[in-house]
Amino acid sequence: MKNFSKITLSVLVAASATLTSCNNDDDSAPVKASIYERLGGTKMVADPDNSGQMIEQGRLSFRKVVNSTIGLIVADIQSNASGNLQAHFAPVLAETGSTQATSIAKLSDNLTDFFSYNTGGTNSVNTYSGLNMVAAHDPAVNARMGTKSSNADYTKFEGYVGAAANANGVASNTVLYTDIVAVLESLRTPIVQK
């Protein structure tokens, strides 16, 4: 009986080792890190805009791109550049002084929340509670939206985001950039409404 138990035990150990090694072979494809993780993830860093406060690096990276995007849009509107998005941002830009600054800051926070939450930011600071994309981009529902977007408008917006990403260290010829564009493209259908 002891020999049978030793043989049985040996067979179970060998089978276990075989199954374990087969199982490891199935894991050959590495899991791609989320966009949020590739932008710095949950690593805490000093917040350059709020002295003495910390911020997740992924969230800071998104905020930088969002703020740069808003800056590029506003600069084109102010210079009356061809094809600018002034009609879309007219309600926010029509406000003046601290009201306008507060509205632009709120827009930045909402966009940062949205992109952080939807690209892998899992901590509670990355919660989006705003309107869905259809409602957010319909002036009949959202008074802060000046007009509905066409495909050309949205393509222009993507160009602003791409330039802002480049200005903040995300090169156009990278997988990260391509993945960011894919996220933007996934939003085209609900946002484009004319």
PDB file of N, CA and C in Angstrom, residues 10-86:
ATOM      1  N   SER A  10       3.765  10.539  -6.738  1.00  0.00           N
ATOM      2  CA  SER A  10       4.714  10.909  -7.795  1.00  0.00           C
ATOM      3  C   SER A  10       3.992  11.305  -9.070  1.00  0.00           C
ATOM      4  N   VAL A  11       2.932  10.549  -9.428  1.00  0.00           N
ATOM      5  CA  VAL A  11       2.161  10.862 -10.627  1.00  0.00           C
ATOM      6  C   VAL A  11       1.459  12.209 -10.470  1.00  0.00           C
ATOM      7  N   LEU A  12       0.888  12.471  -9.313  1.00  0.00           N
ATOM      8  CA  LEU A  12       0.210  13.749  -9.072  1.00  0.00           C
ATOM      9  C   LEU A  12       1.185  14.924  -9.137  1.00  0.00           C
ATOM     10  N   VAL A  13       2.371  14.749  -8.562  1.00  0.00           N
ATOM     11  CA  VAL A  13       3.380  15.817  -8.598  1.00  0.00           C
ATOM     12  C   VAL A  13       3.816  16.068 -10.035  1.00  0.00           C
ATOM     13  N   ALA A  14       4.056  14.996 -10.798  1.00  0.00           N
ATOM     14  CA  ALA A  14       4.475  15.138 -12.193  1.00  0.00           C
ATOM     15  C   ALA A  14       3.371  15.800 -13.021  1.00  0.00           C
ATOM     16  N   ALA A  15       2.121  15.367 -12.802  1.00  0.00           N
ATOM     17  CA  ALA A  15       0.996  15.959 -13.539  1.00  0.00           C
ATOM     18  C   ALA A  15       0.844  17.430 -13.191  1.00  0.00           C
ATOM     19  N   SER A  16       1.009  17.753 -11.928  1.00  0.00           N
ATOM     20  CA  SER A  16       0.901  19.133 -11.492  1.00  0.00           C
ATOM     21  C   SER A  16       1.975  19.991 -12.154  1.00  0.00           C
ATOM     22  N   ALA A  17       3.204  19.489 -12.201  1.00  0.00           N
ATOM     23  CA  ALA A  17       4.301  20.221 -12.832  1.00  0.00           C
ATOM     24  C   ALA A  17       4.036  20.408 -14.320  1.00  0.00           C
ATOM     25  N   THR A  18       3.497  19.377 -14.965  1.00  0.00           N
ATOM     26  CA  THR A  18       3.193  19.466 -16.388  1.00  0.00           C
ATOM     27  C   THR A  18       2.101  20.488 -16.647  1.00  0.00           C
ATOM     28  N   LEU A  19       1.031  20.461 -15.859  1.00  0.00           N
ATOM     29  CA  LEU A  19      -0.053  21.421 -16.028  1.00  0.00           C
ATOM     30  C   LEU A  19       0.410  22.841 -15.747  1.00  0.00           C
ATOM     31  N   THR A  20       1.260  23.007 -14.756  1.00  0.00           N
ATOM     32  CA  THR A  20       1.782  24.332 -14.435  1.00  0.00           C
ATOM     33  C   THR A  20       2.624  24.862 -15.581  1.00  0.00           C
ATOM     34  N   SER A  21       3.479  24.029 -16.157  1.00  0.00           N
ATOM     35  CA  SER A  21       4.310  24.508 -17.258  1.00  0.00           C
ATOM     36  C   SER A  21       3.467  24.780 -18.491  1.00  0.00           C
ATOM     37  N   CYS A  22       2.415  24.004 -18.737  1.00  0.00           N
ATOM     38  CA  CYS A  22       1.517  24.287 -19.855  1.00  0.00           C
ATOM     39  C   CYS A  22       0.778  25.593 -19.622  1.00  0.00           C
ATOM     40  N   ASN A  23       0.373  25.814 -18.393  1.00  0.00           N
ATOM     41  CA  ASN A  23      -0.342  27.032 -18.055  1.00  0.00           C
ATOM     42  C   ASN A  23       0.543  28.253 -18.286  1.00  0.00           C
ATOM     43  N   ASN A  24       1.829  28.176 -17.978  1.00  0.00           N
ATOM     44  CA  ASN A  24       2.735  29.296 -18.188  1.00  0.00           C
ATOM     45  C   ASN A  24       2.900  29.608 -19.659  1.00  0.00           C
ATOM     46  N   ASP A  25       2.810  28.583 -20.536  1.00  0.00           N
ATOM     47  CA  ASP A  25       2.930  28.803 -21.963  1.00  0.00           C
ATOM     48  C   ASP A  25       1.772  29.645 -22.492  1.00  0.00           C
ATOM     49  N   ASP A  26       0.592  29.541 -21.868  1.00  0.00           N
ATOM     50  CA  ASP A  26      -0.574  30.287 -22.310  1.00  0.00           C
ATOM     51  C   ASP A  26      -0.447  31.774 -22.023  1.00  0.00           C
ATOM     52  N   ASP A  27       0.441  32.162 -21.149  1.00  0.00           N
ATOM     53  CA  ASP A  27       0.608  33.559 -20.768  1.00  0.00           C
ATOM     54  C   ASP A  27       1.651  34.264 -21.615  1.00  0.00           C
ATOM     55  N   SER A  28       1.936  33.774 -22.812  1.00  0.00           N
ATOM     56  CA  SER A  28       3.016  34.328 -23.620  1.00  0.00           C
ATOM     57  C   SER A  28       2.725  35.748 -24.107  1.00  0.00           C
ATOM     58  N   ALA A  29       1.473  36.110 -24.273  1.00  0.00           N
ATOM     59  CA  ALA A  29       1.148  37.459 -24.724  1.00  0.00           C
ATOM     60  C   ALA A  29       1.005  38.378 -23.513  1.00  0.00           C
ATOM     61  N   PRO A  30       1.909  39.348 -23.373  1.00  0.00           N
ATOM     62  CA  PRO A  30       1.813  40.256 -22.231  1.00  0.00           C
ATOM     63  C   PRO A  30       0.581  41.147 -22.356  1.00  0.00           C
ATOM     64  N   VAL A  31       0.002  41.492 -21.226  1.00  0.00           N
ATOM     65  CA  VAL A  31      -1.152  42.372 -21.200  1.00  0.00           C
ATOM     66  C   VAL A  31      -0.646  43.804 -21.338  1.00  0.00           C
ATOM     67  N   LYS A  32      -1.238  44.551 -22.278  1.00  0.00           N
ATOM     68  CA  LYS A  32      -0.827  45.938 -22.494  1.00  0.00           C
ATOM     69  C   LYS A  32      -1.332  46.797 -21.339  1.00  0.00           C
ATOM     70  N   ALA A  33      -0.475  47.613 -20.804  1.00  0.00           N
ATOM     71  CA  ALA A  33      -0.867  48.528 -19.732  1.00  0.00           C
ATOM     72  C   ALA A  33      -1.882  49.534 -20.275  1.00  0.00           C
ATOM     73  N   SER A  34      -2.764  50.008 -19.411  1.00  0.00           N
ATOM     74  CA  SER A  34      -3.758  50.997 -19.834  1.00  0.00           C
ATOM     75  C   SER A  34      -3.060  52.298 -20.234  1.00  0.00           C
ATOM     76  N   ILE A  35      -3.773  53.111 -20.973  1.00  0.00           N
ATOM     77  CA  ILE A  35      -3.241  54.425 -21.353  1.00  0.00           C
ATOM     78  C   ILE A  35      -2.895  55.209 -20.092  1.00  0.00           C
ATOM     79  N   TYR A  36      -3.775  55.163 -19.107  1.00  0.00           N
ATOM     80  CA  TYR A  36      -3.543  55.885 -17.851  1.00  0.00           C
ATOM     81  C   TYR A  36      -2.227  55.442 -17.209  1.00  0.00           C
ATOM     82  N   GLU A  37      -2.002  54.120 -17.169  1.00  0.00           N
ATOM     83  CA  GLU A  37      -0.752  53.609 -16.587  1.00  0.00           C
ATOM     84  C   GLU A  37       0.453  54.074 -17.390  1.00  0.00           C
ATOM     85  N   ARG A  38       0.337  54.067 -18.718  1.00  0.00           N
ATOM     86  CA  ARG A  38       1.466  54.482 -19.568  1.00  0.00           C
ATOM     87  C   ARG A  38       1.739  55.973 -19.486  1.00  0.00           C
ATOM     88  N   LEU A  39       0.752  56.745 -19.020  1.00  0.00           N
ATOM     89  CA  LEU A  39       0.964  58.177 -18.805  1.00  0.00           C
ATOM     90  C   LEU A  39       1.464  58.478 -17.394  1.00  0.00           C
ATOM     91  N   GLY A  40       1.764  57.448 -16.629  1.00  0.00           N
ATOM     92  CA  GLY A  40       2.324  57.629 -15.290  1.00  0.00           C
ATOM     93  C   GLY A  40       1.537  56.940 -14.199  1.00  0.00           C
ATOM     94  N   GLY A  41       0.296  56.568 -14.482  1.00  0.00           N
ATOM     95  CA  GLY A  41      -0.503  55.796 -13.537  1.00  0.00           C
ATOM     96  C   GLY A  41      -0.752  56.490 -12.220  1.00  0.00           C
ATOM     97  N   THR A  42      -0.748  55.691 -11.175  1.00  0.00           N
ATOM     98  CA  THR A  42      -1.114  56.173  -9.844  1.00  0.00           C
ATOM     99  C   THR A  42       0.077  56.689  -9.028  1.00  0.00           C
ATOM    100  N   LYS A  43       1.237  56.733  -9.642  1.00  0.00           N
ATOM    101  CA  LYS A  43       2.406  57.279  -8.945  1.00  0.00           C
ATOM    102  C   LYS A  43       2.115  58.733  -8.539  1.00  0.00           C
ATOM    103  N   MET A  44       2.281  59.024  -7.265  1.00  0.00           N
ATOM    104  CA  MET A  44       1.994  60.364  -6.762  1.00  0.00           C
ATOM    105  C   MET A  44       3.189  61.292  -6.998  1.00  0.00           C
ATOM    106  N   VAL A  45       2.889  62.483  -7.524  1.00  0.00           N
ATOM    107  CA  VAL A  45       3.909  63.493  -7.796  1.00  0.00           C
ATOM    108  C   VAL A  45       3.390  64.843  -7.307  1.00  0.00           C
ATOM    109  N   ALA A  46       4.302  65.792  -7.163  1.00  0.00           N
ATOM    110  CA  ALA A  46       3.903  67.143  -6.763  1.00  0.00           C
ATOM    111  C   ALA A  46       3.058  67.768  -7.870  1.00  0.00           C
ATOM    112  N   ASP A  47       1.971  68.417  -7.485  1.00  0.00           N
ATOM    113  CA  ASP A  47       1.091  69.076  -8.446  1.00  0.00           C
ATOM    114  C   ASP A  47       1.651  70.468  -8.731  1.00  0.00           C
ATOM    115  N   PRO A  48       2.128  70.718  -9.944  1.00  0.00           N
ATOM    116  CA  PRO A  48       2.738  72.022 -10.237  1.00  0.00           C
ATOM    117  C   PRO A  48       1.750  73.188 -10.183  1.00  0.00           C
ATOM    118  N   ASP A  49       0.450  72.896 -10.262  1.00  0.00           N
ATOM    119  CA  ASP A  49      -0.554  73.955 -10.239  1.00  0.00           C
ATOM    120  C   ASP A  49      -1.146  74.211  -8.854  1.00  0.00           C
ATOM    121  N   ASN A  50      -0.831  73.338  -7.894  1.00  0.00           N
ATOM    122  CA  ASN A  50      -1.379  73.457  -6.543  1.00  0.00           C
ATOM    123  C   ASN A  50      -0.279  73.166  -5.528  1.00  0.00           C
ATOM    124  N   SER A  51       0.393  74.203  -5.099  1.00  0.00           N
ATOM    125  CA  SER A  51       1.530  74.078  -4.199  1.00  0.00           C
ATOM    126  C   SER A  51       1.191  73.253  -2.959  1.00  0.00           C
ATOM    127  N   GLY A  52       2.066  72.308  -2.656  1.00  0.00           N
ATOM    128  CA  GLY A  52       1.917  71.482  -1.468  1.00  0.00           C
ATOM    129  C   GLY A  52       0.976  70.303  -1.650  1.00  0.00           C
ATOM    130  N   GLN A  53       0.393  70.147  -2.838  1.00  0.00           N
ATOM    131  CA  GLN A  53      -0.524  69.033  -3.080  1.00  0.00           C
ATOM    132  C   GLN A  53       0.125  68.006  -3.998  1.00  0.00           C
ATOM    133  N   MET A  54      -0.368  66.792  -3.893  1.00  0.00           N
ATOM    134  CA  MET A  54       0.113  65.700  -4.740  1.00  0.00           C
ATOM    135  C   MET A  54      -0.992  65.327  -5.731  1.00  0.00           C
ATOM    136  N   ILE A  55      -0.581  64.720  -6.833  1.00  0.00           N
ATOM    137  CA  ILE A  55      -1.516  64.301  -7.871  1.00  0.00           C
ATOM    138  C   ILE A  55      -0.965  63.031  -8.515  1.00  0.00           C
ATOM    139  N   GLU A  56      -1.855  62.175  -8.987  1.00  0.00           N
ATOM    140  CA  GLU A  56      -1.406  60.989  -9.716  1.00  0.00           C
ATOM    141  C   GLU A  56      -0.769  61.437 -11.030  1.00  0.00           C
ATOM    142  N   GLN A  57       0.353  60.831 -11.379  1.00  0.00           N
ATOM    143  CA  GLN A  57       1.060  61.212 -12.599  1.00  0.00           C
ATOM    144  C   GLN A  57       0.179  61.041 -13.838  1.00  0.00           C
ATOM    145  N   GLY A  58      -0.608  59.966 -13.901  1.00  0.00           N
ATOM    146  CA  GLY A  58      -1.494  59.766 -15.047  1.00  0.00           C
ATOM    147  C   GLY A  58      -2.506  60.896 -15.188  1.00  0.00           C
ATOM    148  N   ARG A  59      -3.084  61.297 -14.076  1.00  0.00           N
ATOM    149  CA  ARG A  59      -4.062  62.392 -14.090  1.00  0.00           C
ATOM    150  C   ARG A  59      -3.389  63.707 -14.476  1.00  0.00           C
ATOM    151  N   LEU A  60      -2.203  63.965 -13.939  1.00  0.00           N
ATOM    152  CA  LEU A  60      -1.466  65.173 -14.291  1.00  0.00           C
ATOM    153  C   LEU A  60      -1.159  65.195 -15.786  1.00  0.00           C
ATOM    154  N   SER A  61      -0.760  64.054 -16.339  1.00  0.00           N
ATOM    155  CA  SER A  61      -0.466  63.981 -17.779  1.00  0.00           C
ATOM    156  C   SER A  61      -1.702  64.328 -18.593  1.00  0.00           C
ATOM    157  N   PHE A  62      -2.856  63.771 -18.214  1.00  0.00           N
ATOM    158  CA  PHE A  62      -4.081  64.110 -18.923  1.00  0.00           C
ATOM    159  C   PHE A  62      -4.423  65.582 -18.769  1.00  0.00           C
ATOM    160  N   ARG A  63      -4.288  66.107 -17.553  1.00  0.00           N
ATOM    161  CA  ARG A  63      -4.623  67.522 -17.332  1.00  0.00           C
ATOM    162  C   ARG A  63      -3.751  68.422 -18.196  1.00  0.00           C
ATOM    163  N   LYS A  64      -2.475  68.091 -18.312  1.00  0.00           N
ATOM    164  CA  LYS A  64      -1.577  68.890 -19.153  1.00  0.00           C
ATOM    165  C   LYS A  64      -2.035  68.881 -20.608  1.00  0.00           C
ATOM    166  N   VAL A  65      -2.399  67.702 -21.117  1.00  0.00           N
ATOM    167  CA  VAL A  65      -2.857  67.605 -22.515  1.00  0.00           C
ATOM    168  C   VAL A  65      -4.177  68.348 -22.685  1.00  0.00           C
ATOM    169  N   VAL A  66      -5.097  68.185 -21.748  1.00  0.00           N
ATOM    170  CA  VAL A  66      -6.390  68.875 -21.818  1.00  0.00           C
ATOM    171  C   VAL A  66      -6.184  70.386 -21.795  1.00  0.00           C
ATOM    172  N   ASN A  67      -5.374  70.885 -20.872  1.00  0.00           N
ATOM    173  CA  ASN A  67      -5.147  72.331 -20.785  1.00  0.00           C
ATOM    174  C   ASN A  67      -4.454  72.869 -22.029  1.00  0.00           C
ATOM    175  N   SER A  68      -3.516  72.103 -22.570  1.00  0.00           N
ATOM    176  CA  SER A  68      -2.849  72.517 -23.812  1.00  0.00           C
ATOM    177  C   SER A  68      -3.842  72.533 -24.974  1.00  0.00           C
ATOM    178  N   THR A  69      -4.734  71.544 -25.015  1.00  0.00           N
ATOM    179  CA  THR A  69      -5.751  71.492 -26.064  1.00  0.00           C
ATOM    180  C   THR A  69      -6.651  72.724 -25.986  1.00  0.00           C
ATOM    181  N   ILE A  70      -7.127  73.028 -24.777  1.00  0.00           N
ATOM    182  CA  ILE A  70      -7.980  74.215 -24.598  1.00  0.00           C
ATOM    183  C   ILE A  70      -7.220  75.475 -25.013  1.00  0.00           C
ATOM    184  N   GLY A  71      -5.957  75.566 -24.636  1.00  0.00           N
ATOM    185  CA  GLY A  71      -5.132  76.726 -25.007  1.00  0.00           C
ATOM    186  C   GLY A  71      -4.995  76.877 -26.512  1.00  0.00           C
ATOM    187  N   LEU A  72      -4.797  75.769 -27.226  1.00  0.00           N
ATOM    188  CA  LEU A  72      -4.673  75.821 -28.685  1.00  0.00           C
ATOM    189  C   LEU A  72      -5.994  76.246 -29.331  1.00  0.00           C
ATOM    190  N   ILE A  73      -7.093  75.727 -28.820  1.00  0.00           N
ATOM    191  CA  ILE A  73      -8.412  76.103 -29.359  1.00  0.00           C
ATOM    192  C   ILE A  73      -8.660  77.593 -29.152  1.00  0.00           C
ATOM    193  N   VAL A  74      -8.420  78.072 -27.940  1.00  0.00           N
ATOM    194  CA  VAL A  74      -8.645  79.489 -27.628  1.00  0.00           C
ATOM    195  C   VAL A  74      -7.724  80.380 -28.465  1.00  0.00           C
ATOM    196  N   ALA A  75      -6.469  79.992 -28.634  1.00  0.00           N
ATOM    197  CA  ALA A  75      -5.530  80.786 -29.440  1.00  0.00           C
ATOM    198  C   ALA A  75      -6.015  80.899 -30.883  1.00  0.00           C
ATOM    199  N   ASP A  76      -6.514  79.801 -31.451  1.00  0.00           N
ATOM    200  CA  ASP A  76      -7.035  79.844 -32.823  1.00  0.00           C
ATOM    201  C   ASP A  76      -8.283  80.719 -32.919  1.00  0.00           C
ATOM    202  N   ILE A  77      -9.122  80.671 -31.894  1.00  0.00           N
ATOM    203  CA  ILE A  77     -10.325  81.518 -31.885  1.00  0.00           C
ATOM    204  C   ILE A  77      -9.917  82.987 -31.806  1.00  0.00           C
ATOM    205  N   GLN A  78      -8.989  83.299 -30.920  1.00  0.00           N
ATOM    206  CA  GLN A  78      -8.560  84.688 -30.748  1.00  0.00           C
ATOM    207  C   GLN A  78      -7.873  85.240 -32.000  1.00  0.00           C
ATOM    208  N   SER A  79      -7.170  84.380 -32.728  1.00  0.00           N
ATOM    209  CA  SER A  79      -6.499  84.839 -33.949  1.00  0.00           C
ATOM    210  C   SER A  79      -7.390  84.690 -35.178  1.00  0.00           C
ATOM    211  N   ASN A  80      -8.625  84.236 -34.962  1.00  0.00           N
ATOM    212  CA  ASN A  80      -9.590  84.031 -36.041  1.00  0.00           C
ATOM    213  C   ASN A  80      -9.051  83.093 -37.121  1.00  0.00           C
ATOM    214  N   ALA A  81      -8.358  82.034 -36.676  1.00  0.00           N
ATOM    215  CA  ALA A  81      -7.796  81.055 -37.604  1.00  0.00           C
ATOM    216  C   ALA A  81      -8.905  80.347 -38.365  1.00  0.00           C
ATOM    217  N   SER A  82      -8.619  80.010 -39.587  1.00  0.00           N
ATOM    218  CA  SER A  82      -9.588  79.313 -40.431  1.00  0.00           C
ATOM    219  C   SER A  82     -10.011  77.986 -39.797  1.00  0.00           C
ATOM    220  N   GLY A  83     -11.315  77.738 -39.782  1.00  0.00           N
ATOM    221  CA  GLY A  83     -11.836  76.483 -39.256  1.00  0.00           C
ATOM    222  C   GLY A  83     -11.796  76.351 -37.746  1.00  0.00           C
ATOM    223  N   ASN A  84     -11.599  77.477 -37.038  1.00  0.00           N
ATOM    224  CA  ASN A  84     -11.528  77.387 -35.569  1.00  0.00           C
ATOM    225  C   ASN A  84     -12.877  76.937 -35.005  1.00  0.00           C
ATOM    226  N   LEU A  85     -12.871  76.535 -33.752  1.00  0.00           N
ATOM    227  CA  LEU A  85     -14.061  75.962 -33.115  1.00  0.00           C
ATOM    228  C   LEU A  85     -14.817  76.971 -32.251  1.00  0.00           C
ATOM    229  N   GLN A  86     -14.759  78.237 -32.621  1.00  0.00           N
ATOM    230  CA  GLN A  86     -15.370  79.302 -31.827  1.00  0.00           C
ATOM    231  C   GLN A  86     -16.854  79.066 -31.585  1.00  0.00           C
TER     232      GLN A  86
END
